[in-house]
PDB file of C-alpha atoms in Angstrom:
ATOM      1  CA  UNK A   1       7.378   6.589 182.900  1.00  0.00           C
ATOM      2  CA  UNK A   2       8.445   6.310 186.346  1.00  0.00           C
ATOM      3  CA  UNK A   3       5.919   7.560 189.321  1.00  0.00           C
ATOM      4  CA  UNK A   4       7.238  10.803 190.339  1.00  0.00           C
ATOM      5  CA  UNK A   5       6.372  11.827 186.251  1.00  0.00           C
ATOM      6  CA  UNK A   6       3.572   9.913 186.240  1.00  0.00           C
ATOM      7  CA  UNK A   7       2.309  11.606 189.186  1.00  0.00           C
ATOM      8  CA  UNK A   8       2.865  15.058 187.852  1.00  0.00           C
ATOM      9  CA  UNK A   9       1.516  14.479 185.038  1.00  0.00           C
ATOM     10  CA  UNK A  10      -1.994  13.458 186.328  1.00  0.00           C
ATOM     11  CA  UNK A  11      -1.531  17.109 188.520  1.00  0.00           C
ATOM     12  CA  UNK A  12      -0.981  18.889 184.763  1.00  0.00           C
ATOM     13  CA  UNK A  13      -4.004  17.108 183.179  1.00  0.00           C
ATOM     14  CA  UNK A  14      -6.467  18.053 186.285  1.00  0.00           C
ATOM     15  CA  UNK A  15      -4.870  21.427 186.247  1.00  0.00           C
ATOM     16  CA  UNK A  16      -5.624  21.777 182.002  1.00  0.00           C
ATOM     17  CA  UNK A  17      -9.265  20.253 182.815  1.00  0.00           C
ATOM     18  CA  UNK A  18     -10.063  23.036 185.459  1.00  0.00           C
ATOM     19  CA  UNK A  19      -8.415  25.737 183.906  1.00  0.00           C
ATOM     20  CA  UNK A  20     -11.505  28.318 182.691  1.00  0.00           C
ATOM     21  CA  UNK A  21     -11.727  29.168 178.778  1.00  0.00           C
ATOM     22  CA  UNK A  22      -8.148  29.686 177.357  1.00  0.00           C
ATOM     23  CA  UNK A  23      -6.017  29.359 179.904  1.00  0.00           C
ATOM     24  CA  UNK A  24      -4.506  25.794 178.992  1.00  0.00           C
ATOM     25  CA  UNK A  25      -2.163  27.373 176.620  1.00  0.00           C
ATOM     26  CA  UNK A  26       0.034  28.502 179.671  1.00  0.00           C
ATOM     27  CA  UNK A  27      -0.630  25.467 182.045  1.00  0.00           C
ATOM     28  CA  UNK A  28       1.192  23.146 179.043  1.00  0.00           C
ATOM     29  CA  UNK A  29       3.858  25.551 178.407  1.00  0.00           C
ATOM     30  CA  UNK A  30       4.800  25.801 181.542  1.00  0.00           C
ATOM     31  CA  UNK A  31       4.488  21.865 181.954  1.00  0.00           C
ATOM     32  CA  UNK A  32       6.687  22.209 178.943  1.00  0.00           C
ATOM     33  CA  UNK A  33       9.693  24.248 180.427  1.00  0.00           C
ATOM     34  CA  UNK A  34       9.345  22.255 183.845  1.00  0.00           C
ATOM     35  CA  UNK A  35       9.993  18.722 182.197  1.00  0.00           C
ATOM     36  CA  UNK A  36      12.054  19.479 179.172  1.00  0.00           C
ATOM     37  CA  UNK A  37       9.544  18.230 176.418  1.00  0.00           C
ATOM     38  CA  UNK A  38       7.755  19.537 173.578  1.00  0.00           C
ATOM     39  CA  UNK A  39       4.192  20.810 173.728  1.00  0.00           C
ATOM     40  CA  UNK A  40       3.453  17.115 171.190  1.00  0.00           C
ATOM     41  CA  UNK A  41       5.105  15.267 173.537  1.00  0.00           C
ATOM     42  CA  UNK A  42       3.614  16.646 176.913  1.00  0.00           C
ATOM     43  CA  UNK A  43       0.277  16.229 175.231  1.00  0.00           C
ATOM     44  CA  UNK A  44       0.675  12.459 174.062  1.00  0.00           C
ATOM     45  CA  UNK A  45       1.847  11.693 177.759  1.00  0.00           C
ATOM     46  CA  UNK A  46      -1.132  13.200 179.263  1.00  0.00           C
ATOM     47  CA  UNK A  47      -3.407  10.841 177.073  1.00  0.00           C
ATOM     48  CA  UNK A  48      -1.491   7.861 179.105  1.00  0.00           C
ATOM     49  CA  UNK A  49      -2.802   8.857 182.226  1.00  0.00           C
ATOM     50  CA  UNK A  50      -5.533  11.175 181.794  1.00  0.00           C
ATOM     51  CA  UNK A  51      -9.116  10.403 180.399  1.00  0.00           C
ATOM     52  CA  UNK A  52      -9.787  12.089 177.081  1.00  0.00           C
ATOM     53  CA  UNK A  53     -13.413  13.596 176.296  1.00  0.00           C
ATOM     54  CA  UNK A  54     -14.324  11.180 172.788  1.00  0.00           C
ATOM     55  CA  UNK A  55     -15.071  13.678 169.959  1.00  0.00           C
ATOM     56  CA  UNK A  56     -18.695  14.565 169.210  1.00  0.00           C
ATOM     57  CA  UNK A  57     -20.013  12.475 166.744  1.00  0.00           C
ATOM     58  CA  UNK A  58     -21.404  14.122 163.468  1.00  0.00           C
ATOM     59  CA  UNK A  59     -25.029  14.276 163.273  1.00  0.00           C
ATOM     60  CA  UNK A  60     -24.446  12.854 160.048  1.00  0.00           C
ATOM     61  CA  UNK A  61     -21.748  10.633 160.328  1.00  0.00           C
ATOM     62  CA  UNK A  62     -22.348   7.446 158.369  1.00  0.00           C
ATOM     63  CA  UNK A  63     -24.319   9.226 155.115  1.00  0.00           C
ATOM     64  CA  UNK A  64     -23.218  10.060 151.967  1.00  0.00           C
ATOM     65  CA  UNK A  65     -23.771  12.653 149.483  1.00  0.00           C
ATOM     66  CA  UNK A  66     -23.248   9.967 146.872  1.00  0.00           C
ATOM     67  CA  UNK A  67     -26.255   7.508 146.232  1.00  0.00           C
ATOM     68  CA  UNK A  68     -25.846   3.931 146.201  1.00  0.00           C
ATOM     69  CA  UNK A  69     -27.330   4.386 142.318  1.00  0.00           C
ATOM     70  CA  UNK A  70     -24.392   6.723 141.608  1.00  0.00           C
ATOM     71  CA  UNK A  71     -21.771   4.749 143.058  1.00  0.00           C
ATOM     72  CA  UNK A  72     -22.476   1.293 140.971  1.00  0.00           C
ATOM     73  CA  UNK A  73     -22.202   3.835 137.926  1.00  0.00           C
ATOM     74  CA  UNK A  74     -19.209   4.703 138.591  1.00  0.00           C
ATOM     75  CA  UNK A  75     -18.225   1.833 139.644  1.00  0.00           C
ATOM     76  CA  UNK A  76     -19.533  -0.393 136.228  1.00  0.00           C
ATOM     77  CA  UNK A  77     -17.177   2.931 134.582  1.00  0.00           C
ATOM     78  CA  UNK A  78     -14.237   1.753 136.157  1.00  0.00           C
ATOM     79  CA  UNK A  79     -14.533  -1.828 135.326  1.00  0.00           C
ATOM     80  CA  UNK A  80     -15.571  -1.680 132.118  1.00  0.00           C
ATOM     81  CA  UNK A  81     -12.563   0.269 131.585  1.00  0.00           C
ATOM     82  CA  UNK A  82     -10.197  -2.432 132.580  1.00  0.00           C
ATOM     83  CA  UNK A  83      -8.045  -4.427 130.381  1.00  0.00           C
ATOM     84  CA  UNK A  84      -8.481  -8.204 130.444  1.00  0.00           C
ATOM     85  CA  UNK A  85      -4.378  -7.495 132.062  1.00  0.00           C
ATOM     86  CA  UNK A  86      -6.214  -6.248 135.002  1.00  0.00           C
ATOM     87  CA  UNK A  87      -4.670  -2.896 134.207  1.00  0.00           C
ATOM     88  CA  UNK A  88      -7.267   0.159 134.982  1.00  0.00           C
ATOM     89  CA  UNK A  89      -7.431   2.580 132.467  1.00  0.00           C
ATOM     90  CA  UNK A  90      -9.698   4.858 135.023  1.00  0.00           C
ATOM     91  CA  UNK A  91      -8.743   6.627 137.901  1.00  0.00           C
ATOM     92  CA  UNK A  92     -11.818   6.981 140.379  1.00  0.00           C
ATOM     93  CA  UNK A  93     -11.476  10.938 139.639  1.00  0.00           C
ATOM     94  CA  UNK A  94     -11.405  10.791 136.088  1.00  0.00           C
ATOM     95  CA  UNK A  95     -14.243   7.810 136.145  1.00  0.00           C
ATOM     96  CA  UNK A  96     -16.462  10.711 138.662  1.00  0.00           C
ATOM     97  CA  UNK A  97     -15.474  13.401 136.465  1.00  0.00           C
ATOM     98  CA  UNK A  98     -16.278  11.547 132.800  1.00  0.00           C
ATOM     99  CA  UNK A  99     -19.750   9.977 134.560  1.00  0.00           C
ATOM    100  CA  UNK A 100     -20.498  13.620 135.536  1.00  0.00           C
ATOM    101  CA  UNK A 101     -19.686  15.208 132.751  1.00  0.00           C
ATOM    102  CA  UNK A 102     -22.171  13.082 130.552  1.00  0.00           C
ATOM    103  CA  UNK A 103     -25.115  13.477 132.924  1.00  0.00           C
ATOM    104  CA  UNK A 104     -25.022  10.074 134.615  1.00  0.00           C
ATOM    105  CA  UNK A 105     -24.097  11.178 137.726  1.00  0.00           C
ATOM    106  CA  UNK A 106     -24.544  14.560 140.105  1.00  0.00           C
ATOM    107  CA  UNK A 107     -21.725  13.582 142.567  1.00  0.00           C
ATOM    108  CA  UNK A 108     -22.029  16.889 144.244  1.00  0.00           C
ATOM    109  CA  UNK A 109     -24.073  19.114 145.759  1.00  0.00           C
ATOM    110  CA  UNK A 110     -26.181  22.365 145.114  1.00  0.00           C
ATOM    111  CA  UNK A 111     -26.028  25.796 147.346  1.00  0.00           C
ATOM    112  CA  UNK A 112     -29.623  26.464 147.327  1.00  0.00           C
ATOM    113  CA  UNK A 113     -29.113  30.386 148.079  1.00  0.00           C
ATOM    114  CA  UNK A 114     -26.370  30.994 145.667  1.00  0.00           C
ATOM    115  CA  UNK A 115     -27.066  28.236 143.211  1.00  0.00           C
ATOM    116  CA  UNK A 116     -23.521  27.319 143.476  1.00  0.00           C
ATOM    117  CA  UNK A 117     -22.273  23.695 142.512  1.00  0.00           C
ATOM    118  CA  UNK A 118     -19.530  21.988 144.174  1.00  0.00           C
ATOM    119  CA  UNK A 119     -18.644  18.562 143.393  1.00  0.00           C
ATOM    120  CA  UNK A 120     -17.298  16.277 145.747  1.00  0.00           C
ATOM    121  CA  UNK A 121     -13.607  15.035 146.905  1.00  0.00           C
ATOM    122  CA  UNK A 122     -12.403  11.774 145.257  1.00  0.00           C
ATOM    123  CA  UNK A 123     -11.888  10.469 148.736  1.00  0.00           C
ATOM    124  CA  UNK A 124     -15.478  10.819 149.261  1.00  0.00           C
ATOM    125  CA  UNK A 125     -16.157   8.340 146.202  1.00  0.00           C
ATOM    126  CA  UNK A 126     -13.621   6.061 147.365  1.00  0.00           C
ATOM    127  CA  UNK A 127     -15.392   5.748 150.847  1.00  0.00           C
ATOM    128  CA  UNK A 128     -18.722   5.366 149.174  1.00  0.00           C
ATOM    129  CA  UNK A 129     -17.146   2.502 146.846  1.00  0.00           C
ATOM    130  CA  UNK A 130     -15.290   1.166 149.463  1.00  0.00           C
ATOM    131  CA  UNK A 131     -18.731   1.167 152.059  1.00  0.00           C
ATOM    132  CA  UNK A 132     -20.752  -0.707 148.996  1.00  0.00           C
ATOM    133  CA  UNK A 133     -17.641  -2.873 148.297  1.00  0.00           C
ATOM    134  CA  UNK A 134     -17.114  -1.831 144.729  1.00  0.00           C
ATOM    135  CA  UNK A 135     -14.028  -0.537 144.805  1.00  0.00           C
ATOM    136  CA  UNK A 136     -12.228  -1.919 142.410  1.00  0.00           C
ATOM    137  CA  UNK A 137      -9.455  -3.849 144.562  1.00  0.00           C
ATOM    138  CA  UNK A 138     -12.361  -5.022 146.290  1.00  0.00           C
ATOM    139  CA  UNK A 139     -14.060  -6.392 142.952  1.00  0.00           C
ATOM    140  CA  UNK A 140     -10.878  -7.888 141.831  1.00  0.00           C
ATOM    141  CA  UNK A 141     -11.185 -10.162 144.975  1.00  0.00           C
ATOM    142  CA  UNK A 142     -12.340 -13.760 143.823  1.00  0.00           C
ATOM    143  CA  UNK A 143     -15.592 -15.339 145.056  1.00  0.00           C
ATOM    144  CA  UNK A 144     -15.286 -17.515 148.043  1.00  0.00           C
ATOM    145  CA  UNK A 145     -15.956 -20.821 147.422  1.00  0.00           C
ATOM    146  CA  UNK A 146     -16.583 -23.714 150.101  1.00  0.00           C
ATOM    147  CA  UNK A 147     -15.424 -27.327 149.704  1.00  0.00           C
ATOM    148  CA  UNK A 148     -18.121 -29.826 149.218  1.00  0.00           C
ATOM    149  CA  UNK A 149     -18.473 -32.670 151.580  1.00  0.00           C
ATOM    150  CA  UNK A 150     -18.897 -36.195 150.839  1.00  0.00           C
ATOM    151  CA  UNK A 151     -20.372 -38.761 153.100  1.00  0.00           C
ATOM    152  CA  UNK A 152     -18.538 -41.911 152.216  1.00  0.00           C
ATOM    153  CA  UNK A 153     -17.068 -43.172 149.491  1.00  0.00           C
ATOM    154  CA  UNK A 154     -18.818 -43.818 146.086  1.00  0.00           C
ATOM    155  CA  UNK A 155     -20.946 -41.138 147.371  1.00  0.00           C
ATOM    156  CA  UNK A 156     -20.120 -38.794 145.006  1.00  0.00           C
ATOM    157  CA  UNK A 157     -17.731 -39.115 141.397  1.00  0.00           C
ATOM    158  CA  UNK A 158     -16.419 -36.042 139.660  1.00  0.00           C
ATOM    159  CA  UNK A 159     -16.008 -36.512 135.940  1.00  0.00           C
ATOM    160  CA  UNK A 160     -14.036 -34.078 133.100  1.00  0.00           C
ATOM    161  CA  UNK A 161     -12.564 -34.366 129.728  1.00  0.00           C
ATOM    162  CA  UNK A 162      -9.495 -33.133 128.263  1.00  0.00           C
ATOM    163  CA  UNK A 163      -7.873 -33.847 124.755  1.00  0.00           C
ATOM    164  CA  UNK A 164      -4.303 -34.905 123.986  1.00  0.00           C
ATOM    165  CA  UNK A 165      -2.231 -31.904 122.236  1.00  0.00           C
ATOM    166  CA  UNK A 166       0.863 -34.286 121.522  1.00  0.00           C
ATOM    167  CA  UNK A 167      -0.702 -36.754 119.277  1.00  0.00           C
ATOM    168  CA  UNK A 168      -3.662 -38.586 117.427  1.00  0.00           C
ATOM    169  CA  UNK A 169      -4.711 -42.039 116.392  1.00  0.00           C
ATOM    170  CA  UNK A 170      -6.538 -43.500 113.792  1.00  0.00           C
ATOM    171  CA  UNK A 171      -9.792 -44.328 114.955  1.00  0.00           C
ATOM    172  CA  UNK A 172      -9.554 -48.003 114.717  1.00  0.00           C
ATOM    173  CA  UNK A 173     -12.745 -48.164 112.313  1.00  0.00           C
ATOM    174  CA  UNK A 174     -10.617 -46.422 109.693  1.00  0.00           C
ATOM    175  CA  UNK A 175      -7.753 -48.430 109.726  1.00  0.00           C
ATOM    176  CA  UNK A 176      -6.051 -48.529 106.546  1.00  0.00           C
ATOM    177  CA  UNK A 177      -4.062 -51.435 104.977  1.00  0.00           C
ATOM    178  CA  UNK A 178      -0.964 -50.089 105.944  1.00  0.00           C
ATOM    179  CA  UNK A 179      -1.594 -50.043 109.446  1.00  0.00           C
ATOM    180  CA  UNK A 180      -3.162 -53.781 108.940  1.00  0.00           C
ATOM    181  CA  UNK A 181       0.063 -54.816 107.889  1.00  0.00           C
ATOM    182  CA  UNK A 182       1.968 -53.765 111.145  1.00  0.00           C
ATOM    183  CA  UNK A 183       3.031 -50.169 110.676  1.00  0.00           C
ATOM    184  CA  UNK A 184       2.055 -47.437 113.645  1.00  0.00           C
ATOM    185  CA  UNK A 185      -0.896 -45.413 113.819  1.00  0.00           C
ATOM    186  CA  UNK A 186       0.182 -43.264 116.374  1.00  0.00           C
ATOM    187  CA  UNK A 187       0.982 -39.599 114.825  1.00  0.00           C
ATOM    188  CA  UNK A 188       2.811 -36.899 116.038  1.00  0.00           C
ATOM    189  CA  UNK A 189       1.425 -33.105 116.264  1.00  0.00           C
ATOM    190  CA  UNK A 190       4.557 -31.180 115.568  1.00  0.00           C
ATOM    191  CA  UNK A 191       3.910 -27.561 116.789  1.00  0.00           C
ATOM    192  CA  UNK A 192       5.078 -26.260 113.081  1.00  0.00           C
ATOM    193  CA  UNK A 193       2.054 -27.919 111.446  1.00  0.00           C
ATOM    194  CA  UNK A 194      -0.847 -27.553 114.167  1.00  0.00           C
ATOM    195  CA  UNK A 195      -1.138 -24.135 115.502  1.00  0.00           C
ATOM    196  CA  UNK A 196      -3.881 -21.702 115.123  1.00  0.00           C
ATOM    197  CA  UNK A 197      -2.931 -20.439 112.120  1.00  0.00           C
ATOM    198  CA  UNK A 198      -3.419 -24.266 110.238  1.00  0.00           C
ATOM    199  CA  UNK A 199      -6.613 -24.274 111.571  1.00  0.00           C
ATOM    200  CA  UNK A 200      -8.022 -26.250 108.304  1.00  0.00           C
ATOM    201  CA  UNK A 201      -4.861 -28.859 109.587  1.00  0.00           C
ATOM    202  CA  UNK A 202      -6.278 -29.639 113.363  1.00  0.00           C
ATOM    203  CA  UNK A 203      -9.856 -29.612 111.481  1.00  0.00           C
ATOM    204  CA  UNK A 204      -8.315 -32.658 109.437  1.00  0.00           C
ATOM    205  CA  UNK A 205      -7.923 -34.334 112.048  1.00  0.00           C
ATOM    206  CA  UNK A 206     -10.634 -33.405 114.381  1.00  0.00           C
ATOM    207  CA  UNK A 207     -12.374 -36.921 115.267  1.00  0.00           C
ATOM    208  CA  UNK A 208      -9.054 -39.023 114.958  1.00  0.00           C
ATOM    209  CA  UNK A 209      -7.674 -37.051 118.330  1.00  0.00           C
ATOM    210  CA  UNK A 210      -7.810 -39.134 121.658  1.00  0.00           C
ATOM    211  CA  UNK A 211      -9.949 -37.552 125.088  1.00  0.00           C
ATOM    212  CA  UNK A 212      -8.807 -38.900 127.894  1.00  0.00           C
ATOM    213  CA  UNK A 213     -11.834 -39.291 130.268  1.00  0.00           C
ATOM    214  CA  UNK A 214     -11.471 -38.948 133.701  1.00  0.00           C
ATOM    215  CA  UNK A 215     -13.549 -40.087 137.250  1.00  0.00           C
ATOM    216  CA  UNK A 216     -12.605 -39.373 140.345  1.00  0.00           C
ATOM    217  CA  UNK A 217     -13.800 -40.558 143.371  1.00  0.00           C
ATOM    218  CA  UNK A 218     -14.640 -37.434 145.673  1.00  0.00           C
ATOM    219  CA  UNK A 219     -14.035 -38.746 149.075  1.00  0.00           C
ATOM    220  CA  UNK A 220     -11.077 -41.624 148.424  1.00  0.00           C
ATOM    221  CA  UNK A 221      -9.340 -40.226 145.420  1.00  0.00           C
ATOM    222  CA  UNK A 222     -10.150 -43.440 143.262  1.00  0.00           C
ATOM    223  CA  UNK A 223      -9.294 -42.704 139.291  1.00  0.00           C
ATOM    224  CA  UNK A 224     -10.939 -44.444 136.469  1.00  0.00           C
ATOM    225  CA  UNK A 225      -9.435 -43.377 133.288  1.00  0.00           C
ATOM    226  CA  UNK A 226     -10.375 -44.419 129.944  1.00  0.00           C
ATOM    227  CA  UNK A 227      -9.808 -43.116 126.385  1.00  0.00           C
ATOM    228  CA  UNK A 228     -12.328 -42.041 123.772  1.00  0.00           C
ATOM    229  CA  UNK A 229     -12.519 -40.821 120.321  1.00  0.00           C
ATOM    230  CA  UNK A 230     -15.125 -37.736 118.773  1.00  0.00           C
ATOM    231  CA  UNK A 231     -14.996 -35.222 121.848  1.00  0.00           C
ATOM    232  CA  UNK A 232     -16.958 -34.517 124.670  1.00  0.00           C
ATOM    233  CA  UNK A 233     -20.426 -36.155 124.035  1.00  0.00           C
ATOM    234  CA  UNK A 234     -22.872 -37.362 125.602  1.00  0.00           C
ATOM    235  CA  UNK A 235     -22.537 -40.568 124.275  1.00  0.00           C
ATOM    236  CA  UNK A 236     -18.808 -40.620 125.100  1.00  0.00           C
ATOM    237  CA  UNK A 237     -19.656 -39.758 128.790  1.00  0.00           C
ATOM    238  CA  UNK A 238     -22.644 -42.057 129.036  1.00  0.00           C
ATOM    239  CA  UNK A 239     -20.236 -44.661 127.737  1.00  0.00           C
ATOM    240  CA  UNK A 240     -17.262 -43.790 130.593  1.00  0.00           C
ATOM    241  CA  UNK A 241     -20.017 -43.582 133.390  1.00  0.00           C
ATOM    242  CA  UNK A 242     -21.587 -47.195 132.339  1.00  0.00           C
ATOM    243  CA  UNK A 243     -17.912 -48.165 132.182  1.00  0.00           C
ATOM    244  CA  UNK A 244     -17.083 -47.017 135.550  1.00  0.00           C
ATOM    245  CA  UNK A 245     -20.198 -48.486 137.093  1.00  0.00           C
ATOM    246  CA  UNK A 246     -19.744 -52.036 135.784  1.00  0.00           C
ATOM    247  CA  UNK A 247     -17.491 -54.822 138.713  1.00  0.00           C
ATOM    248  CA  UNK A 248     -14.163 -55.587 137.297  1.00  0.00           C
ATOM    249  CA  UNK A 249     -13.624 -58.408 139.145  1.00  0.00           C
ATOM    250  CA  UNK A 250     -11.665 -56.723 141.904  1.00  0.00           C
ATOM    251  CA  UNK A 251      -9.743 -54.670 139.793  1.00  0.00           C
ATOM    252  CA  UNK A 252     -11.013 -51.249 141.296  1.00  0.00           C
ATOM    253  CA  UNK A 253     -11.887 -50.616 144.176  1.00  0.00           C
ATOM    254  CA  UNK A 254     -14.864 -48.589 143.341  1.00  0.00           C
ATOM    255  CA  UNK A 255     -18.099 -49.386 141.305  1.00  0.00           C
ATOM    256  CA  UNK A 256     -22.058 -49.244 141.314  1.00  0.00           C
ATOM    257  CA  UNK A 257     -24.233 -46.429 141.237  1.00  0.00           C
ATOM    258  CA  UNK A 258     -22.522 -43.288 143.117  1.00  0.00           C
TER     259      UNK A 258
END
């Protein structure tokens, strides 16, 4: 806006704020002829360059009809309609309207004089779930979570399992002849024979399959790996952790008591 407009438009806005009870209609239309603009317009100008009275606050802005108790009921409706696919089988009305319907929830109010009931908006239970943060976007949010902190290394180890899915070996205490004589006892999982439905099959073989065991150093990264037969145990982790702890004559870096 240039000054000249600028200018007349402060003249408008004092006019509009000293003008008695209904007489601001005419003041803005004929602010509205003068300049060539639409009554919107004029009025979103004068908010540039005029100061604006703030709306009276509700006396009771920031309550709810809803209680907190009713809101986590609906709420727990909504979730414990959802498929493990995230998809929602609930809408927040129908969840309000189901709740209410089987006495869980009031979710409206009561005209004392006329006994008349009036439930309440959806939007109004989507600001109360929202305020409580249990609306269900808000739920579907994942914890946060805060990076641990090591002081040096060999300060602190992480340690985890996992099994092999590709192959098995004979444990080496059941070692037949043939295998004494030179053949392989390395064995192939072909997907057509394990799957879940040969359960009896990966049952067979249940203690010949190979964990890999796993330590990591927190702070440098170091890896000690080393293989293990029968599962996650504790004996099979006592075993890695003694392993990890013992000098190996300069072959790792890492070793002792974390």
């Amino acid at each position: 806006m240039n000054a000249i407009l600028n200018e007349r438009l402060v003249e408008i806005a004092k006019e509009a704020r000293m003008a008695p009870h209904g007489a601001k209609e005419a003041i803005y239309q004929t602010a509205c002829e003068e300049l060539q603009i639409s009554k919107s317009t004029l009025l979103k100008k004068l908010k540039t360059v005029a100061y604006t009275k703030p709306r009276k606050k509700r006396s009771d802005a920031g309550k709810s009809i809803i209680s907190e108790a009713e809101v986590k009921t609906i709420a727990a409706a909504i979730k414990g309609s959802t498929r493990m696919t995230s998809k929602r089988l609930y809408s927040i009305e129908q969840a309000t309207d189901d709740c209410r319907r089987n006495g869980m929830v009031q979710a409206g109010q009561v005209d004392q004089a006329t006994g008349e009931f009036t439930p309440v908006h959806k939007d109004t239970v989507r600001r109360a779930l929202l305020k409580h943060r249990l609306h269900p976007t808000q739920m579907k949010i994942a914890a946060p979570h805060v990076r641990l902190v090591s002081r040096h290394p060999n300060h602190v180890w992480q340690l985890d399992a996992s099994i092999c899915v590709l192959f098995y070996l004979k444990n080496p205490k059941k070692i037949s002849k043939a295998i004494r004589l030179g053949q392989s006892n390395l064995y192939m999982m072909p997907e057509a024979e394990f799957n879940k439905n040969k359960p009896d099959n990966l049952d067979r073989i249940a203690k010949d399959r190979v964990w890999s065991f796993e330590i990591t150093d927190h702070t440098s990264g170091w890896i000690y790996v080393e293989y293990q037969f029968g599962g996650e145990t504790s004996a099979n982790f006592a075993s890695v952790l003694i392993n990890a702890m013992q000098e190996r004559e300069g072959a790792d870096i890492l070793h002792g008591v974390p």
